[in-house]
JSON list of C-alpha atoms and ligand atoms in Angstrom, two decimals:
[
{"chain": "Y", "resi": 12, "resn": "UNK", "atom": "CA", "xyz": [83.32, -9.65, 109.11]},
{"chain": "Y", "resi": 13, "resn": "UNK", "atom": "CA", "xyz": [83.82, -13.01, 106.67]},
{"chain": "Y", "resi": 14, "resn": "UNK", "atom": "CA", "xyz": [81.68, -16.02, 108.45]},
{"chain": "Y", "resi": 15, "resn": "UNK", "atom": "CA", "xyz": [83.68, -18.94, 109.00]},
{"chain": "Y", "resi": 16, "resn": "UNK", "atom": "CA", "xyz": [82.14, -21.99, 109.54]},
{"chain": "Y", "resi": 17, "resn": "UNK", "atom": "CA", "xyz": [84.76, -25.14, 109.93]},
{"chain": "Y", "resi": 18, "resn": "UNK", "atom": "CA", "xyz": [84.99, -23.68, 106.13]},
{"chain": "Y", "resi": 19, "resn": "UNK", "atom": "CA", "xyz": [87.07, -22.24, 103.65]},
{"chain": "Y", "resi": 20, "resn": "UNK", "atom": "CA", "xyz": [86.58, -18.75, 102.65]},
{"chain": "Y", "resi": 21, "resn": "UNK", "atom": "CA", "xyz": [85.96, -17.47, 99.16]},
{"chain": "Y", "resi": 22, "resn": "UNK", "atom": "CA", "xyz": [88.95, -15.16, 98.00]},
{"chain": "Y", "resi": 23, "resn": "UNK", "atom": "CA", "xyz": [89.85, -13.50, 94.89]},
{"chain": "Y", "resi": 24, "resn": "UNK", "atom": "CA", "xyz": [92.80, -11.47, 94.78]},
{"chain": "Y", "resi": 25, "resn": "UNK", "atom": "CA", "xyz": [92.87, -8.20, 92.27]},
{"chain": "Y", "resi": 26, "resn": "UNK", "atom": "CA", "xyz": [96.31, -7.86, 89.81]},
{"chain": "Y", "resi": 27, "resn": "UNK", "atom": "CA", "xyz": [98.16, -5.69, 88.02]},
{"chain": "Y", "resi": 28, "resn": "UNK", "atom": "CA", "xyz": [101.14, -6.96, 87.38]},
{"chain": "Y", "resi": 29, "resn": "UNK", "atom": "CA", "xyz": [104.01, -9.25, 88.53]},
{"chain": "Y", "resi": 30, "resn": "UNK", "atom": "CA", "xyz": [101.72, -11.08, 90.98]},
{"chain": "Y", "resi": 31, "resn": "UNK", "atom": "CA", "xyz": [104.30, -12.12, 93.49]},
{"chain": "Y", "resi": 32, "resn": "UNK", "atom": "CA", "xyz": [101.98, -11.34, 96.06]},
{"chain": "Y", "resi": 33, "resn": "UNK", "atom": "CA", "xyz": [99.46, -13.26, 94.44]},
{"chain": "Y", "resi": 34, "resn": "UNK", "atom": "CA", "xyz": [101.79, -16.51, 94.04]},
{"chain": "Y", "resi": 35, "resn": "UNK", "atom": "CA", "xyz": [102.26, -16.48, 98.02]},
{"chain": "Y", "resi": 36, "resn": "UNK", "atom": "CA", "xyz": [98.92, -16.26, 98.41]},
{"chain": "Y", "resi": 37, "resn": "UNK", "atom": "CA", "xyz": [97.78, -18.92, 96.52]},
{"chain": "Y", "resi": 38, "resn": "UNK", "atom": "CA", "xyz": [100.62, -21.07, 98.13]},
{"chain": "Y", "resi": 39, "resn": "UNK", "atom": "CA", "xyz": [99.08, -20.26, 101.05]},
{"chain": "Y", "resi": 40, "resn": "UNK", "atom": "CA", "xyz": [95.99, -21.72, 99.77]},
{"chain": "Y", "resi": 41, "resn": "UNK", "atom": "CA", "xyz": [97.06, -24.81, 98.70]},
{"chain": "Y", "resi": 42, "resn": "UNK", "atom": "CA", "xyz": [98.24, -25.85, 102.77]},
{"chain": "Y", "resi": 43, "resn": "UNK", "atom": "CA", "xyz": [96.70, -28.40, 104.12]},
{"chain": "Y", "resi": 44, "resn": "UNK", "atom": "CA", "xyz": [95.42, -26.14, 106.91]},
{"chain": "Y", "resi": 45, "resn": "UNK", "atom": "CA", "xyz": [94.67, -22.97, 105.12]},
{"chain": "Y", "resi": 46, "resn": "UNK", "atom": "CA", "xyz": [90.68, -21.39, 105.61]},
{"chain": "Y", "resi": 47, "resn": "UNK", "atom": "CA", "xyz": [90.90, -19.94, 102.03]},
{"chain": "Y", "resi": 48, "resn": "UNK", "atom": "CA", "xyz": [90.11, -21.33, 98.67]},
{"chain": "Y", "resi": 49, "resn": "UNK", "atom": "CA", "xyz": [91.55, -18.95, 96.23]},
{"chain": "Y", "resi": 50, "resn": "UNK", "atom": "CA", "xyz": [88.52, -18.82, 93.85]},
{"chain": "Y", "resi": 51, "resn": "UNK", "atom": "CA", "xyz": [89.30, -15.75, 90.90]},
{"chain": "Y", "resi": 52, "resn": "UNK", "atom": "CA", "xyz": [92.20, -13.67, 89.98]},
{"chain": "Y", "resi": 53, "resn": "UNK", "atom": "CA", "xyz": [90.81, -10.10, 89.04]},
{"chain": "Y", "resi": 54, "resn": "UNK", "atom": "CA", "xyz": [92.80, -7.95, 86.61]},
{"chain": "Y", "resi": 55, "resn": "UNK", "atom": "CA", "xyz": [92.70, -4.87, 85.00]},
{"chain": "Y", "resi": 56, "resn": "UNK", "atom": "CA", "xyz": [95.64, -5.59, 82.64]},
{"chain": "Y", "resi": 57, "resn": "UNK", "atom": "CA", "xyz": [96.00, -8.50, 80.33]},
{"chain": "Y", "resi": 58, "resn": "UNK", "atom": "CA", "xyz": [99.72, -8.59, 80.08]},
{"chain": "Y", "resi": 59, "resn": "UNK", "atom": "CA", "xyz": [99.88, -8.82, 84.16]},
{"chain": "Y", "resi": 60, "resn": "UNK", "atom": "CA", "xyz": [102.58, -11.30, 84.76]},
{"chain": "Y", "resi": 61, "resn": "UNK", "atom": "CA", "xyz": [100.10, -12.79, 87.77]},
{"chain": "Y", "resi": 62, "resn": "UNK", "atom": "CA", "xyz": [97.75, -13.38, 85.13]},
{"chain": "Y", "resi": 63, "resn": "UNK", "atom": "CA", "xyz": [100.00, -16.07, 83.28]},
{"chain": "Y", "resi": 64, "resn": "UNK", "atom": "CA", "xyz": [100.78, -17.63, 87.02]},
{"chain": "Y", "resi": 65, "resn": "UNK", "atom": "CA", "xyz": [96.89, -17.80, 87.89]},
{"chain": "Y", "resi": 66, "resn": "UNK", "atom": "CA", "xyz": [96.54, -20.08, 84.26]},
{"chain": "Y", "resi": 67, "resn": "UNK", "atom": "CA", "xyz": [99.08, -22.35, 84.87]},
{"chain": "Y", "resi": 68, "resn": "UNK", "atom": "CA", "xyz": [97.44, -23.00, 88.34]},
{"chain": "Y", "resi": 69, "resn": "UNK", "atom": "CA", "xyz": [93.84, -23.47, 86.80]},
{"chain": "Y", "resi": 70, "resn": "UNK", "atom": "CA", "xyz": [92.85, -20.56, 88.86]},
{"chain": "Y", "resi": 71, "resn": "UNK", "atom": "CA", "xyz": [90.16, -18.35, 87.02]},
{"chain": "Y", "resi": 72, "resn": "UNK", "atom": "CA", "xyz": [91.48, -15.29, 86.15]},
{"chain": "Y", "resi": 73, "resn": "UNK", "atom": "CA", "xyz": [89.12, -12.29, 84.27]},
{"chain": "Y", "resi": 74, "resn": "UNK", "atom": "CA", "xyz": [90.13, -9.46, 82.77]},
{"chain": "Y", "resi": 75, "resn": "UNK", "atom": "CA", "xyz": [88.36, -5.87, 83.44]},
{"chain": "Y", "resi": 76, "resn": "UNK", "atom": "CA", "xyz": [88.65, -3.45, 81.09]},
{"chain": "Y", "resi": 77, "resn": "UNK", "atom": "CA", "xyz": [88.87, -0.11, 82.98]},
{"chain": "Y", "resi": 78, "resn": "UNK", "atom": "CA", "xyz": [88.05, 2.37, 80.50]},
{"chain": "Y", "resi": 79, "resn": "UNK", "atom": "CA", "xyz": [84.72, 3.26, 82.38]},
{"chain": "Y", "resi": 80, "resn": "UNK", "atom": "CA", "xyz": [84.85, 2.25, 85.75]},
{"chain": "Y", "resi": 81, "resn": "UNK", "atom": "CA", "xyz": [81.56, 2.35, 86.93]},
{"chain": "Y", "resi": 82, "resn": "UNK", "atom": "CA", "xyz": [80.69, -0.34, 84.20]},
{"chain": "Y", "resi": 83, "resn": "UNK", "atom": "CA", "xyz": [84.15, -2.16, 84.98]},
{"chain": "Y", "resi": 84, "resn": "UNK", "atom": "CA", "xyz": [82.91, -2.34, 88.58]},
{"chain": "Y", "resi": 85, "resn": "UNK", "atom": "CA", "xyz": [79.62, -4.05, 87.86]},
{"chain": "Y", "resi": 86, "resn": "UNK", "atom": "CA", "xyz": [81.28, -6.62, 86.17]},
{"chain": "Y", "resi": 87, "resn": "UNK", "atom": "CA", "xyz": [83.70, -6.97, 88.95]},
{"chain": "Y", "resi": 88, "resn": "UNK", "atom": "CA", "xyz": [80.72, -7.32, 91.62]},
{"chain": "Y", "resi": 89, "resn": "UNK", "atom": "CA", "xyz": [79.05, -9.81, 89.26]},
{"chain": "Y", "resi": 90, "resn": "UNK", "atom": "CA", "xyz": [81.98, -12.18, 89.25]},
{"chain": "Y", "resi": 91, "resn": "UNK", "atom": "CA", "xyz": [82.50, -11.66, 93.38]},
{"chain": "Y", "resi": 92, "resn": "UNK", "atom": "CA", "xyz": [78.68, -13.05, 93.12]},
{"chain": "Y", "resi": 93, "resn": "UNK", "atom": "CA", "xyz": [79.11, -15.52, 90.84]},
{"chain": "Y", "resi": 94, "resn": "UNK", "atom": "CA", "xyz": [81.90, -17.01, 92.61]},
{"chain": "Y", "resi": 95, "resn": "UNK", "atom": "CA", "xyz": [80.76, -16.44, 95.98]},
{"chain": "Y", "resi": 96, "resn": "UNK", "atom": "CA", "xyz": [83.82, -14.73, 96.75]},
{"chain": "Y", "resi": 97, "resn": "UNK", "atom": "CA", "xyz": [83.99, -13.33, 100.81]},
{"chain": "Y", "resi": 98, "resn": "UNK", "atom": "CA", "xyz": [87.13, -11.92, 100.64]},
{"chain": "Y", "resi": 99, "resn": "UNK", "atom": "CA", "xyz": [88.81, -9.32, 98.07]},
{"chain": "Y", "resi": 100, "resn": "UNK", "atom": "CA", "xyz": [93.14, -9.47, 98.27]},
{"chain": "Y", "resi": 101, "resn": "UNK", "atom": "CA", "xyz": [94.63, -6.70, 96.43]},
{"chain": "Y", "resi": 102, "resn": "UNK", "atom": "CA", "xyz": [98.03, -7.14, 95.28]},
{"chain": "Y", "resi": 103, "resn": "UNK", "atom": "CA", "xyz": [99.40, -4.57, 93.15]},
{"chain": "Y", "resi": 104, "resn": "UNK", "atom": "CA", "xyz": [96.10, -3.54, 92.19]},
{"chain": "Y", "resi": 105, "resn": "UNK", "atom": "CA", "xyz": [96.49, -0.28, 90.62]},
{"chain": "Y", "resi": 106, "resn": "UNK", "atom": "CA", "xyz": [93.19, 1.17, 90.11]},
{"chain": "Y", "resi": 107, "resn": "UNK", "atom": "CA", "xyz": [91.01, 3.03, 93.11]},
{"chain": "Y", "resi": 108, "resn": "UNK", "atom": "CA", "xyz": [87.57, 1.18, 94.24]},
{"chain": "Y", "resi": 109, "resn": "UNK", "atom": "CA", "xyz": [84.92, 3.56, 94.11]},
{"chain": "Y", "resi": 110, "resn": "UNK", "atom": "CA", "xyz": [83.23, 4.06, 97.50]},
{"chain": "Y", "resi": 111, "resn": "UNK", "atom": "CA", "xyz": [80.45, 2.40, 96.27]},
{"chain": "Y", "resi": 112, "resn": "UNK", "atom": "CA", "xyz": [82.55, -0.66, 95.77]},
{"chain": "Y", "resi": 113, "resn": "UNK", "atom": "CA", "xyz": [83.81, -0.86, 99.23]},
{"chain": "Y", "resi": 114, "resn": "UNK", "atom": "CA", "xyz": [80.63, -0.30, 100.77]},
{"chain": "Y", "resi": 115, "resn": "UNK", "atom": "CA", "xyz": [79.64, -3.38, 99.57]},
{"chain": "Y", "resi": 116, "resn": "UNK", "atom": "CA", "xyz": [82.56, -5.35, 100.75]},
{"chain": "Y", "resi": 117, "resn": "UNK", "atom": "CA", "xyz": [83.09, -3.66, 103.83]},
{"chain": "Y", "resi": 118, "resn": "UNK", "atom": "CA", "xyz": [85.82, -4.83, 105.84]},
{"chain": "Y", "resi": 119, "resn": "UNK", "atom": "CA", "xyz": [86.32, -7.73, 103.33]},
{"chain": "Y", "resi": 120, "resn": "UNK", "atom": "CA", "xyz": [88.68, -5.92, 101.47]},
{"chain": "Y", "resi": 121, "resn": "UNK", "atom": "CA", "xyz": [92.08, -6.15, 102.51]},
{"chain": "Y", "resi": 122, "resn": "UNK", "atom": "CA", "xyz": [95.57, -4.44, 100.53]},
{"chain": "Y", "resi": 123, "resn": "UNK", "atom": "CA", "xyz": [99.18, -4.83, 100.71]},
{"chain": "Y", "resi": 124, "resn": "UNK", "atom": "CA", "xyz": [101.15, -1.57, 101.01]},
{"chain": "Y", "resi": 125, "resn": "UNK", "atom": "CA", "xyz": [105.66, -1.35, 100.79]},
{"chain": "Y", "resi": 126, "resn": "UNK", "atom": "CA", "xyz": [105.27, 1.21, 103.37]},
{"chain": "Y", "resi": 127, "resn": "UNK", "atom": "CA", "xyz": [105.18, 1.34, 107.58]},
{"chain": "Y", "resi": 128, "resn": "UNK", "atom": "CA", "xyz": [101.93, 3.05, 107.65]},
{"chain": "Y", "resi": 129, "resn": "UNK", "atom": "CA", "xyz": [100.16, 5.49, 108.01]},
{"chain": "Y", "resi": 130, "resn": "UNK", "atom": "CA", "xyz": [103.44, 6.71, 106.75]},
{"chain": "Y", "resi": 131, "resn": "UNK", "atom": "CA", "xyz": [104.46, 6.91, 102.91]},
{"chain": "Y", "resi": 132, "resn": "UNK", "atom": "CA", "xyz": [100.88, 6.26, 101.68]},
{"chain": "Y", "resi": 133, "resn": "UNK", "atom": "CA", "xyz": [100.64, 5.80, 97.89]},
{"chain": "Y", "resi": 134, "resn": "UNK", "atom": "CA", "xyz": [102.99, 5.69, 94.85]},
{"chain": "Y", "resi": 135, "resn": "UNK", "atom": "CA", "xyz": [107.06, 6.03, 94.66]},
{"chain": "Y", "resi": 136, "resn": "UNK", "atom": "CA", "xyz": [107.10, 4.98, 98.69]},
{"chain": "Y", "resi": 137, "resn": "UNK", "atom": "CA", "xyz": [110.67, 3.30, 98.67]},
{"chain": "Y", "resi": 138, "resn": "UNK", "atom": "CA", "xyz": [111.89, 6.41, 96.73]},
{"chain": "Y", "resi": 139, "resn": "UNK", "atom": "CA", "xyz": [110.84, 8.80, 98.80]},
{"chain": "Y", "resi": 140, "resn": "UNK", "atom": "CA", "xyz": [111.85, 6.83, 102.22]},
{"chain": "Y", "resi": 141, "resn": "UNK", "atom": "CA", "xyz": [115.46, 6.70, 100.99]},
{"chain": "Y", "resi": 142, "resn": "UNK", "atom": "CA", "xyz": [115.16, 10.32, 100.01]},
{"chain": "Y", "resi": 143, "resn": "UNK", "atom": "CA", "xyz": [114.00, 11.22, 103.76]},
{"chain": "Y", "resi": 144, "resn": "UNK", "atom": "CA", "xyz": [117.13, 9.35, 104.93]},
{"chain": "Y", "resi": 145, "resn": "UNK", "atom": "CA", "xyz": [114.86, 6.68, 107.37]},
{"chain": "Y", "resi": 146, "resn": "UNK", "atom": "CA", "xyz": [116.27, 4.43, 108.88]},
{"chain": "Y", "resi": 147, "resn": "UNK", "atom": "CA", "xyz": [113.96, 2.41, 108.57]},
{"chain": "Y", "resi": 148, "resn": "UNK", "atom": "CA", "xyz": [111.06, 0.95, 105.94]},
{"chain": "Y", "resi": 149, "resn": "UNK", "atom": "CA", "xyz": [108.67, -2.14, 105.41]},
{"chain": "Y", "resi": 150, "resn": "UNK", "atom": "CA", "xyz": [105.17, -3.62, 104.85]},
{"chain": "Y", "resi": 151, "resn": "UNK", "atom": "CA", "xyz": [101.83, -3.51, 105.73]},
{"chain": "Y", "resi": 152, "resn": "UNK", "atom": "CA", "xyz": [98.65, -5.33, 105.27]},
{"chain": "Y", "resi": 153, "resn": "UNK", "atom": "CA", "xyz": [95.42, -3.18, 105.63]},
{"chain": "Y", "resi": 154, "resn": "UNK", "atom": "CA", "xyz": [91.66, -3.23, 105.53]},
{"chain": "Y", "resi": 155, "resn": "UNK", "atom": "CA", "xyz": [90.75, -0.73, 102.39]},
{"chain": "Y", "resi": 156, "resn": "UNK", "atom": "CA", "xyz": [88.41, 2.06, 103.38]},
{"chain": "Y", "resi": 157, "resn": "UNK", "atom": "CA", "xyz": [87.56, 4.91, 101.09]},
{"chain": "Y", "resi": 158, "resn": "UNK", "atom": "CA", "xyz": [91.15, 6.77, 101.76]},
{"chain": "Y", "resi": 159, "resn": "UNK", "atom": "CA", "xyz": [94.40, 5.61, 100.11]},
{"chain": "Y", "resi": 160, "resn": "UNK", "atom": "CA", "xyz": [96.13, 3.24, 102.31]},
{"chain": "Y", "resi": 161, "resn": "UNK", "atom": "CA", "xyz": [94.32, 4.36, 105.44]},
{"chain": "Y", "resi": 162, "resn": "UNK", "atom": "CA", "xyz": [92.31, 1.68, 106.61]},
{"chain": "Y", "resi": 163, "resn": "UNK", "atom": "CA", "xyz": [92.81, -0.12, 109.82]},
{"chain": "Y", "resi": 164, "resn": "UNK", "atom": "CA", "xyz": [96.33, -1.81, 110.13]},
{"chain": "Y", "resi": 165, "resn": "UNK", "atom": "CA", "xyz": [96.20, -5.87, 110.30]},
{"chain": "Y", "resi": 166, "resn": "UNK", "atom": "CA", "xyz": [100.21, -6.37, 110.43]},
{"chain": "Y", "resi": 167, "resn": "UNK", "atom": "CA", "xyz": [102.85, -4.51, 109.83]},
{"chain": "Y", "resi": 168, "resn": "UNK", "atom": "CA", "xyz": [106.83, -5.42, 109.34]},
{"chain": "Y", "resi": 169, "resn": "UNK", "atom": "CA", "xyz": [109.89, -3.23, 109.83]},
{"chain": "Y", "resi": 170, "resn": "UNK", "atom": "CA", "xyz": [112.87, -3.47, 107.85]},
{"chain": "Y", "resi": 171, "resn": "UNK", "atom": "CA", "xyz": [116.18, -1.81, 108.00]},
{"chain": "Y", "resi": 172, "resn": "UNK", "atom": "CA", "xyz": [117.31, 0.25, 105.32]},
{"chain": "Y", "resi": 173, "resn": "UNK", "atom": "CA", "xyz": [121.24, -0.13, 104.35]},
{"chain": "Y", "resi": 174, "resn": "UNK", "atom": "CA", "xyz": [123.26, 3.28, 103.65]},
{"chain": "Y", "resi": 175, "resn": "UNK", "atom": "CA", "xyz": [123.82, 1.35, 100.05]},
{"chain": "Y", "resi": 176, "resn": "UNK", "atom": "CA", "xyz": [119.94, 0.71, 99.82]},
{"chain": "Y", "resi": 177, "resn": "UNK", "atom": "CA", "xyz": [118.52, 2.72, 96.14]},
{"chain": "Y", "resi": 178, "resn": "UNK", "atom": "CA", "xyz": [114.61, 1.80, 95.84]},
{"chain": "Y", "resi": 179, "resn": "UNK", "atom": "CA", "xyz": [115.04, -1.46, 93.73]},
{"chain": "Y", "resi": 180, "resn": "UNK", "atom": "CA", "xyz": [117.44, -2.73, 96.30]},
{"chain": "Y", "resi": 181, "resn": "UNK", "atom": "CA", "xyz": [114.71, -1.92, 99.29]},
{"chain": "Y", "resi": 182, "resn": "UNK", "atom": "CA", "xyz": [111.93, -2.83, 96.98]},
{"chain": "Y", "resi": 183, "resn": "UNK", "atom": "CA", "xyz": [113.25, -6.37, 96.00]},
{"chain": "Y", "resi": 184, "resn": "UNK", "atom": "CA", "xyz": [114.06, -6.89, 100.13]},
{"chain": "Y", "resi": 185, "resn": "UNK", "atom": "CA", "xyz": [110.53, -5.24, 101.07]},
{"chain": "Y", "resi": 186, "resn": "UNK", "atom": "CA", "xyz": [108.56, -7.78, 98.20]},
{"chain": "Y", "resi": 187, "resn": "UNK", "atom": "CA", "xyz": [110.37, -10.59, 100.33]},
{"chain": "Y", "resi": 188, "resn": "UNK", "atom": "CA", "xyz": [108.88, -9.53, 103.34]},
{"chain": "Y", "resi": 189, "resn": "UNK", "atom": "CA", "xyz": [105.35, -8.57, 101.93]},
{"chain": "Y", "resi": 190, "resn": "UNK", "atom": "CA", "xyz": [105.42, -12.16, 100.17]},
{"chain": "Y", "resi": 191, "resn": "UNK", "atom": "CA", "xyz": [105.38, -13.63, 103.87]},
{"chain": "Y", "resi": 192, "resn": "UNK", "atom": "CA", "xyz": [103.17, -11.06, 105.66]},
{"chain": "Y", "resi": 193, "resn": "UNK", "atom": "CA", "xyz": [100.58, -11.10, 103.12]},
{"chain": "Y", "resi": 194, "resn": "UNK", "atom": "CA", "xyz": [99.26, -14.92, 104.49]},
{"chain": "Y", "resi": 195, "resn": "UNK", "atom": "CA", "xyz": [99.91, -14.07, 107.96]},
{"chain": "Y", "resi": 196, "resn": "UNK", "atom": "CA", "xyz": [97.67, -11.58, 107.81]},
{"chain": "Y", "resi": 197, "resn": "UNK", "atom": "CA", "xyz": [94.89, -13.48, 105.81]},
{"chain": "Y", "resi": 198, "resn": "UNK", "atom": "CA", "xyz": [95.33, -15.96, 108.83]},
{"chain": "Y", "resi": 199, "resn": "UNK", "atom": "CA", "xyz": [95.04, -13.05, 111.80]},
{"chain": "Y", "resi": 200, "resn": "UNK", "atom": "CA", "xyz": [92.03, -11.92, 110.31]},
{"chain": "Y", "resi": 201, "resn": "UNK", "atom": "CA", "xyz": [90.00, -15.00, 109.63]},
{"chain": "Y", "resi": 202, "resn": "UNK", "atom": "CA", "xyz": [91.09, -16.81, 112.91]},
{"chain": "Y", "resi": 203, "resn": "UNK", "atom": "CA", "xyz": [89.48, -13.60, 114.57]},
{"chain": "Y", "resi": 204, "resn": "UNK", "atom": "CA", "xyz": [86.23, -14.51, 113.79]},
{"chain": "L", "resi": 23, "resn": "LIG", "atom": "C1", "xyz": [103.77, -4.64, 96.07]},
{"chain": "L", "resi": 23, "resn": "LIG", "atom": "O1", "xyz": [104.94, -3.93, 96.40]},
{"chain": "L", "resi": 23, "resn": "LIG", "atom": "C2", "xyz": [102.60, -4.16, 96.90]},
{"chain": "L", "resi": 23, "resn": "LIG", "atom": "O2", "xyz": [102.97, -3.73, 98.18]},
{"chain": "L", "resi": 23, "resn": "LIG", "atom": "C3", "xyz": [102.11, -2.98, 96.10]},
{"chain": "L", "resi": 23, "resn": "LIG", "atom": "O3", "xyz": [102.25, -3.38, 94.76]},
{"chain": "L", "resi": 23, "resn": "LIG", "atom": "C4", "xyz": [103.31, -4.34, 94.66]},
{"chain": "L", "resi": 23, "resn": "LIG", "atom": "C5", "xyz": [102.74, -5.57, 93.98]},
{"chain": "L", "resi": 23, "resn": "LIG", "atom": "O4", "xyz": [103.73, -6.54, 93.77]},
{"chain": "L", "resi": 23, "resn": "LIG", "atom": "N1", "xyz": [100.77, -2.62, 96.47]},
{"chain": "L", "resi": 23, "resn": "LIG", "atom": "P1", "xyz": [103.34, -7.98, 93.20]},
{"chain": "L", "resi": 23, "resn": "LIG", "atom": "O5", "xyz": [102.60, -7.74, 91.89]},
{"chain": "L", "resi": 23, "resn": "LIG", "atom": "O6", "xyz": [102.49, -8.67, 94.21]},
{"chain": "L", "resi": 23, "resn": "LIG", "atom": "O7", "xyz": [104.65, -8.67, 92.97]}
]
């Protein structure tokens, strides 16, 4: 996938919101060791809380408006360009890349999901894994193919889910978790190559 030379890669992560994912991935960034340079924050929202985070770090952050998304997209693809960008994080990105789109990043595109996939694939996962009565919950980071959330797994973690556990209790112990996966996965997949 991503060429690595003894360099650092090009990444942009894509926002909508809090951006907690985002923060550990740009403090990821900033290690003395670490293969990416976190280039551009992507957002479809300008009130995303990630989007106030990205400023304060001097990190250039653009904001897409969405209301045609074919036209949003080529502006997205013409800031990857601009900024060289080699790999695409999404972190609480809530708007579906065309196929198009991923075509032209294949396997550069990778997406964080509260879930142990391929089970619980898109919205309200942590409700309905409480409502199933699991025993169990968690994280995974994924390459993005043209299916919701179906793309080949890069790392998953399990996490055990408390009799007392509503969603916003497993969701605030699942970000945790997500907030140190999300790096270690950036890591597996670019010392791969
Ligand atoms: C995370 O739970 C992630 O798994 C999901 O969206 C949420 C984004 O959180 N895709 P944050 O904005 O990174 O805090």
């Amino acid at each position: 996938m991503v060429k690595l030379i003894g360099k650092k890669i090009n990444c942009a992560v894509f926002i909508s919101g809090r951006g907690s994912n985002l923060k550990s991935i740009y403090n990821f960034s900033i290690k003395k060791n670490a293969n990416i340079d976190l280039k551009l924050v992507i957002s479809d929202n300008s009130y995303a809380k990630g989007i106030l985070f990205a400023i304060k770090k001097n990190i250039i952050t653009k904001i897409i408006n969405y209301k045609n998304k074919s036209e949003a997209e080529k502006k997205v693809l013409k800031f990857l360009s601009e900024y060289n960008i080699e790999l695409i994080c999404l972190a609480g990105f809530m708007r579906i890349l065309s196929r198009k789109f991923i075509n032209k990043f294949n396997h550069k595109i990778i997406n964080i999901h509260p879930s142990l996939l391929p089970k619980y694939k898109g919205l309200y996962t942590h409700e309905r894994v409480i409502k199933n009565k699991e025993k169990y919950s968690g994280c995974t980071v994924h390459f993005v193919n043209d299916r919701i959330d179906s793309g080949k797994i890069i790392l998953k973690e399990k996490i055990k889910i408390f009799k007392s556990d509503t969603p916003k209790k497993l969701e605030k112990r699942i970000l945790r978790v997500e907030n140190q996966l999300y790096p270690k996965a950036i890591k597996k997949i670019l010392s791969k190559i």
